[in-house]
């Protein structure tokens, strides 16, 4: 990404994401396979002599960067990102910025990570090298924690920055190694919106805490196996850990199946993942379970699962291009960038 500050105006774009498999694994250093999508957040900006201000096309609110951070919901992200950039001694330019988005808000497609990254780029943050991408993803992850109190992992912010056209990214959240996995042209990825959700105030933070408890007993879940679970007495913690250990395995198996173009196998692994999120990790909903069942019954649909944090949001399906499944067909997109 090039330096933009010699310009007096510009435009940045940051995608949303859909996670193909590997949910509730990132915050224990596990494996995930998200894909940046062709819906996202655009911010247009121009330099100004007055302190920076952001407005959005969703409401009439104008957020000045250094006002009290009460403002609108989206305004909290502006404040959080700007403050963290400042703490890193990044000197933000003074801009008048307008935010618009093609992502449904609160639908589990990472509208907030997309917004955080777009804000950071509009304020002149760099994300060219791998190290810059990782550092900016971590800053935006912290902004999410600060703005919402949700102790999310790194997956969403990293894929928003590092996404690759025609590929999902296998991310090892221990090392932050990223390996592109090609999405073959003879399948389609379909997203179905089920219900609005927010992870703030949900049981997300509880799952993070319970996984941390499991790790206190048996060490990193990333390197644990199911035999290690015998050391965990609490049946709930044991089930959560079971999900994480087996989900890490499923991510690897899914990547192999996609590389071999074995879509039937990939679909079965998606369904196993959904069932584990439903039965072991208890983050699915009746509506999502019903939608997954319905999708799977459609000829040409290889598999489907809930995607993201759960408690609502979306399901994702892997299907033959001719399958008659409702929903949004998403294309794998490049990560965030300066448009002009
Ligand atoms: C949310 C979080 C991510 C990840 C997923 C579940 O999207 O932001 O860090 O934990 O839930 O996989």
PDB file of N, CA and C in Angstrom, residues 109-167:
ATOM      1  N   UNK A 109     -20.388 -10.579   9.327  1.00  0.00           N
ATOM      2  CA  UNK A 109     -19.459 -10.531   8.191  1.00  0.00           C
ATOM      3  C   UNK A 109     -18.318  -9.542   8.459  1.00  0.00           C
ATOM      4  N   UNK A 110     -18.062  -9.273   9.735  1.00  0.00           N
ATOM      5  CA  UNK A 110     -16.950  -8.417  10.160  1.00  0.00           C
ATOM      6  C   UNK A 110     -17.064  -6.977   9.688  1.00  0.00           C
ATOM      7  N   UNK A 111     -18.273  -6.438   9.777  1.00  0.00           N
ATOM      8  CA  UNK A 111     -18.424  -5.017   9.417  1.00  0.00           C
ATOM      9  C   UNK A 111     -17.566  -4.152  10.343  1.00  0.00           C
ATOM     10  N   UNK A 112     -17.388  -4.554  11.601  1.00  0.00           N
ATOM     11  CA  UNK A 112     -16.616  -3.699  12.513  1.00  0.00           C
ATOM     12  C   UNK A 112     -15.116  -3.780  12.226  1.00  0.00           C
ATOM     13  N   UNK A 113     -14.592  -4.964  11.945  1.00  0.00           N
ATOM     14  CA  UNK A 113     -13.163  -5.061  11.604  1.00  0.00           C
ATOM     15  C   UNK A 113     -12.884  -4.287  10.318  1.00  0.00           C
ATOM     16  N   UNK A 114     -13.809  -4.392   9.377  1.00  0.00           N
ATOM     17  CA  UNK A 114     -13.662  -3.665   8.115  1.00  0.00           C
ATOM     18  C   UNK A 114     -13.634  -2.158   8.364  1.00  0.00           C
ATOM     19  N   UNK A 115     -14.519  -1.700   9.252  1.00  0.00           N
ATOM     20  CA  UNK A 115     -14.571  -0.271   9.594  1.00  0.00           C
ATOM     21  C   UNK A 115     -13.274   0.163  10.285  1.00  0.00           C
ATOM     22  N   UNK A 116     -12.810  -0.621  11.248  1.00  0.00           N
ATOM     23  CA  UNK A 116     -11.578  -0.258  11.976  1.00  0.00           C
ATOM     24  C   UNK A 116     -10.400  -0.091  11.017  1.00  0.00           C
ATOM     25  N   UNK A 117     -10.269  -1.061  10.114  1.00  0.00           N
ATOM     26  CA  UNK A 117      -9.134  -1.014   9.183  1.00  0.00           C
ATOM     27  C   UNK A 117      -9.272   0.191   8.239  1.00  0.00           C
ATOM     28  N   UNK A 118     -10.479   0.429   7.757  1.00  0.00           N
ATOM     29  CA  UNK A 118     -10.675   1.570   6.844  1.00  0.00           C
ATOM     30  C   UNK A 118     -10.359   2.886   7.561  1.00  0.00           C
ATOM     31  N   UNK A 119     -10.779   3.001   8.818  1.00  0.00           N
ATOM     32  CA  UNK A 119     -10.484   4.228   9.584  1.00  0.00           C
ATOM     33  C   UNK A 119      -8.970   4.408   9.700  1.00  0.00           C
ATOM     34  N   UNK A 120      -8.282   3.329  10.067  1.00  0.00           N
ATOM     35  CA  UNK A 120      -6.825   3.419  10.258  1.00  0.00           C
ATOM     36  C   UNK A 120      -6.135   3.849   8.963  1.00  0.00           C
ATOM     37  N   UNK A 121      -6.561   3.268   7.846  1.00  0.00           N
ATOM     38  CA  UNK A 121      -5.916   3.623   6.573  1.00  0.00           C
ATOM     39  C   UNK A 121      -6.225   5.068   6.184  1.00  0.00           C
ATOM     40  N   UNK A 122      -7.453   5.505   6.463  1.00  0.00           N
ATOM     41  CA  UNK A 122      -7.796   6.892   6.107  1.00  0.00           C
ATOM     42  C   UNK A 122      -6.982   7.865   6.953  1.00  0.00           C
ATOM     43  N   UNK A 123      -6.561   7.402   8.141  1.00  0.00           N
ATOM     44  CA  UNK A 123      -5.739   8.257   9.007  1.00  0.00           C
ATOM     45  C   UNK A 123      -4.248   8.061   8.728  1.00  0.00           C
ATOM     46  N   UNK A 124      -3.952   7.411   7.603  1.00  0.00           N
ATOM     47  CA  UNK A 124      -2.576   7.358   7.125  1.00  0.00           C
ATOM     48  C   UNK A 124      -1.750   6.194   7.627  1.00  0.00           C
ATOM     49  N   UNK A 125      -2.394   5.207   8.302  1.00  0.00           N
ATOM     50  CA  UNK A 125      -1.622   4.035   8.754  1.00  0.00           C
ATOM     51  C   UNK A 125      -1.121   3.257   7.537  1.00  0.00           C
ATOM     52  N   UNK A 126       0.043   2.623   7.688  1.00  0.00           N
ATOM     53  CA  UNK A 126       0.627   1.849   6.588  1.00  0.00           C
ATOM     54  C   UNK A 126       0.328   0.373   6.763  1.00  0.00           C
ATOM     55  N   UNK A 127       0.093  -0.320   5.659  1.00  0.00           N
ATOM     56  CA  UNK A 127      -0.076  -1.771   5.738  1.00  0.00           C
ATOM     57  C   UNK A 127       0.488  -2.382   4.456  1.00  0.00           C
ATOM     58  N   UNK A 128       1.767  -2.140   4.217  1.00  0.00           N
ATOM     59  CA  UNK A 128       2.405  -2.653   3.006  1.00  0.00           C
ATOM     60  C   UNK A 128       3.124  -3.959   3.259  1.00  0.00           C
ATOM     61  N   UNK A 129       4.027  -3.956   4.205  1.00  0.00           N
ATOM     62  CA  UNK A 129       4.804  -5.172   4.465  1.00  0.00           C
ATOM     63  C   UNK A 129       4.003  -6.110   5.371  1.00  0.00           C
ATOM     64  N   UNK A 130       4.477  -7.354   5.451  1.00  0.00           N
ATOM     65  CA  UNK A 130       3.817  -8.336   6.328  1.00  0.00           C
ATOM     66  C   UNK A 130       3.809  -7.829   7.780  1.00  0.00           C
ATOM     67  N   UNK A 131       4.943  -7.263   8.217  1.00  0.00           N
ATOM     68  CA  UNK A 131       5.016  -6.783   9.605  1.00  0.00           C
ATOM     69  C   UNK A 131       4.034  -5.643   9.842  1.00  0.00           C
ATOM     70  N   UNK A 132       3.913  -4.748   8.852  1.00  0.00           N
ATOM     71  CA  UNK A 132       2.966  -3.626   8.996  1.00  0.00           C
ATOM     72  C   UNK A 132       1.528  -4.146   9.035  1.00  0.00           C
ATOM     73  N   UNK A 133       1.252  -5.145   8.203  1.00  0.00           N
ATOM     74  CA  UNK A 133      -0.105  -5.719   8.176  1.00  0.00           C
ATOM     75  C   UNK A 133      -0.441  -6.322   9.545  1.00  0.00           C
ATOM     76  N   UNK A 134       0.504  -7.078  10.094  1.00  0.00           N
ATOM     77  CA  UNK A 134       0.246  -7.723  11.388  1.00  0.00           C
ATOM     78  C   UNK A 134       0.098  -6.668  12.488  1.00  0.00           C
ATOM     79  N   UNK A 135       0.988  -5.682  12.483  1.00  0.00           N
ATOM     80  CA  UNK A 135       0.919  -4.649  13.533  1.00  0.00           C
ATOM     81  C   UNK A 135      -0.399  -3.879  13.444  1.00  0.00           C
ATOM     82  N   UNK A 136      -0.845  -3.587  12.223  1.00  0.00           N
ATOM     83  CA  UNK A 136      -2.098  -2.835  12.092  1.00  0.00           C
ATOM     84  C   UNK A 136      -3.304  -3.708  12.464  1.00  0.00           C
ATOM     85  N   UNK A 137      -3.239  -5.007  12.106  1.00  0.00           N
ATOM     86  CA  UNK A 137      -4.332  -5.913  12.501  1.00  0.00           C
ATOM     87  C   UNK A 137      -4.420  -5.968  14.029  1.00  0.00           C
ATOM     88  N   UNK A 138      -3.267  -6.016  14.691  1.00  0.00           N
ATOM     89  CA  UNK A 138      -3.282  -6.078  16.165  1.00  0.00           C
ATOM     90  C   UNK A 138      -3.818  -4.782  16.761  1.00  0.00           C
ATOM     91  N   UNK A 139      -3.458  -3.657  16.145  1.00  0.00           N
ATOM     92  CA  UNK A 139      -3.982  -2.373  16.635  1.00  0.00           C
ATOM     93  C   UNK A 139      -5.515  -2.347  16.485  1.00  0.00           C
ATOM     94  N   UNK A 140      -6.008  -2.807  15.337  1.00  0.00           N
ATOM     95  CA  UNK A 140      -7.460  -2.782  15.114  1.00  0.00           C
ATOM     96  C   UNK A 140      -8.172  -3.783  16.024  1.00  0.00           C
ATOM     97  N   UNK A 141      -7.531  -4.897  16.307  1.00  0.00           N
ATOM     98  CA  UNK A 141      -8.093  -5.859  17.274  1.00  0.00           C
ATOM     99  C   UNK A 141      -8.231  -5.182  18.646  1.00  0.00           C
ATOM    100  N   UNK A 142      -7.198  -4.459  19.044  1.00  0.00           N
ATOM    101  CA  UNK A 142      -7.265  -3.730  20.333  1.00  0.00           C
ATOM    102  C   UNK A 142      -8.364  -2.683  20.305  1.00  0.00           C
ATOM    103  N   UNK A 143      -8.531  -2.050  19.134  1.00  0.00           N
ATOM    104  CA  UNK A 143      -9.599  -1.043  19.004  1.00  0.00           C
ATOM    105  C   UNK A 143     -10.962  -1.704  19.211  1.00  0.00           C
ATOM    106  N   UNK A 144     -11.121  -2.907  18.665  1.00  0.00           N
ATOM    107  CA  UNK A 144     -12.381  -3.649  18.856  1.00  0.00           C
ATOM    108  C   UNK A 144     -12.599  -3.925  20.345  1.00  0.00           C
ATOM    109  N   UNK A 145     -11.548  -4.362  21.036  1.00  0.00           N
ATOM    110  CA  UNK A 145     -11.662  -4.616  22.483  1.00  0.00           C
ATOM    111  C   UNK A 145     -12.101  -3.328  23.188  1.00  0.00           C
ATOM    112  N   UNK A 146     -11.432  -2.225  22.830  1.00  0.00           N
ATOM    113  CA  UNK A 146     -11.703  -0.956  23.523  1.00  0.00           C
ATOM    114  C   UNK A 146     -13.104  -0.439  23.200  1.00  0.00           C
ATOM    115  N   UNK A 147     -13.525  -0.571  21.951  1.00  0.00           N
ATOM    116  CA  UNK A 147     -14.809   0.018  21.532  1.00  0.00           C
ATOM    117  C   UNK A 147     -16.000  -0.800  22.013  1.00  0.00           C
ATOM    118  N   UNK A 148     -15.831  -2.131  22.110  1.00  0.00           N
ATOM    119  CA  UNK A 148     -16.994  -2.983  22.392  1.00  0.00           C
ATOM    120  C   UNK A 148     -16.849  -3.808  23.662  1.00  0.00           C
ATOM    121  N   UNK A 149     -15.626  -3.956  24.155  1.00  0.00           N
ATOM    122  CA  UNK A 149     -15.402  -4.833  25.316  1.00  0.00           C
ATOM    123  C   UNK A 149     -15.374  -6.305  24.934  1.00  0.00           C
ATOM    124  N   UNK A 150     -15.491  -6.627  23.640  1.00  0.00           N
ATOM    125  CA  UNK A 150     -15.467  -8.037  23.220  1.00  0.00           C
ATOM    126  C   UNK A 150     -14.005  -8.465  23.023  1.00  0.00           C
ATOM    127  N   UNK A 151     -13.548  -9.485  23.764  1.00  0.00           N
ATOM    128  CA  UNK A 151     -12.130  -9.880  23.676  1.00  0.00           C
ATOM    129  C   UNK A 151     -11.846 -10.757  22.460  1.00  0.00           C
ATOM    130  N   UNK A 152     -12.097 -10.198  21.282  1.00  0.00           N
ATOM    131  CA  UNK A 152     -12.012 -10.994  20.051  1.00  0.00           C
ATOM    132  C   UNK A 152     -10.578 -11.410  19.752  1.00  0.00           C
ATOM    133  N   UNK A 153     -10.448 -12.410  18.889  1.00  0.00           N
ATOM    134  CA  UNK A 153      -9.134 -12.829  18.401  1.00  0.00           C
ATOM    135  C   UNK A 153      -8.685 -11.943  17.243  1.00  0.00           C
ATOM    136  N   UNK A 154      -7.692 -12.435  16.501  1.00  0.00           N
ATOM    137  CA  UNK A 154      -7.043 -11.612  15.466  1.00  0.00           C
ATOM    138  C   UNK A 154      -7.613 -11.893  14.065  1.00  0.00           C
ATOM    139  N   UNK A 155      -8.422 -12.957  13.940  1.00  0.00           N
ATOM    140  CA  UNK A 155      -8.800 -13.412  12.593  1.00  0.00           C
ATOM    141  C   UNK A 155      -9.383 -12.307  11.707  1.00  0.00           C
ATOM    142  N   UNK A 156     -10.376 -11.586  12.222  1.00  0.00           N
ATOM    143  CA  UNK A 156     -11.146 -10.697  11.348  1.00  0.00           C
ATOM    144  C   UNK A 156     -10.282  -9.553  10.821  1.00  0.00           C
ATOM    145  N   UNK A 157      -9.543  -8.917  11.718  1.00  0.00           N
ATOM    146  CA  UNK A 157      -8.738  -7.769  11.309  1.00  0.00           C
ATOM    147  C   UNK A 157      -7.621  -8.214  10.360  1.00  0.00           C
ATOM    148  N   UNK A 158      -7.088  -9.406  10.590  1.00  0.00           N
ATOM    149  CA  UNK A 158      -5.986  -9.871   9.735  1.00  0.00           C
ATOM    150  C   UNK A 158      -6.476 -10.206   8.321  1.00  0.00           C
ATOM    151  N   UNK A 159      -7.606 -10.871   8.215  1.00  0.00           N
ATOM    152  CA  UNK A 159      -8.080 -11.217   6.865  1.00  0.00           C
ATOM    153  C   UNK A 159      -8.545  -9.964   6.124  1.00  0.00           C
ATOM    154  N   UNK A 160      -9.104  -9.000   6.846  1.00  0.00           N
ATOM    155  CA  UNK A 160      -9.527  -7.746   6.202  1.00  0.00           C
ATOM    156  C   UNK A 160      -8.309  -7.068   5.561  1.00  0.00           C
ATOM    157  N   UNK A 161      -7.163  -7.164   6.220  1.00  0.00           N
ATOM    158  CA  UNK A 161      -5.953  -6.532   5.677  1.00  0.00           C
ATOM    159  C   UNK A 161      -5.233  -7.414   4.656  1.00  0.00           C
ATOM    160  N   UNK A 162      -5.244  -8.726   4.864  1.00  0.00           N
ATOM    161  CA  UNK A 162      -4.346  -9.588   4.087  1.00  0.00           C
ATOM    162  C   UNK A 162      -5.062 -10.440   3.044  1.00  0.00           C
ATOM    163  N   UNK A 163      -6.369 -10.254   2.885  1.00  0.00           N
ATOM    164  CA  UNK A 163      -7.147 -11.085   1.958  1.00  0.00           C
ATOM    165  C   UNK A 163      -6.534 -11.140   0.567  1.00  0.00           C
ATOM    166  N   UNK A 164      -6.777 -12.244  -0.138  1.00  0.00           N
ATOM    167  CA  UNK A 164      -6.253 -12.399  -1.503  1.00  0.00           C
ATOM    168  C   UNK A 164      -7.366 -12.830  -2.438  1.00  0.00           C
ATOM    169  N   UNK A 165      -7.431 -12.179  -3.575  1.00  0.00           N
ATOM    170  CA  UNK A 165      -8.407 -12.519  -4.595  1.00  0.00           C
ATOM    171  C   UNK A 165      -8.336 -14.023  -4.920  1.00  0.00           C
ATOM    172  N   UNK A 166      -9.485 -14.631  -5.075  1.00  0.00           N
ATOM    173  CA  UNK A 166      -9.621 -16.052  -5.464  1.00  0.00           C
ATOM    174  C   UNK A 166      -9.115 -17.043  -4.399  1.00  0.00           C
ATOM    175  N   UNK A 167      -8.753 -16.552  -3.214  1.00  0.00           N
ATOM    176  CA  UNK A 167      -8.211 -17.438  -2.181  1.00  0.00           C
ATOM    177  C   UNK A 167      -8.840 -17.155  -0.816  1.00  0.00           C
TER     178      UNK A 167
END
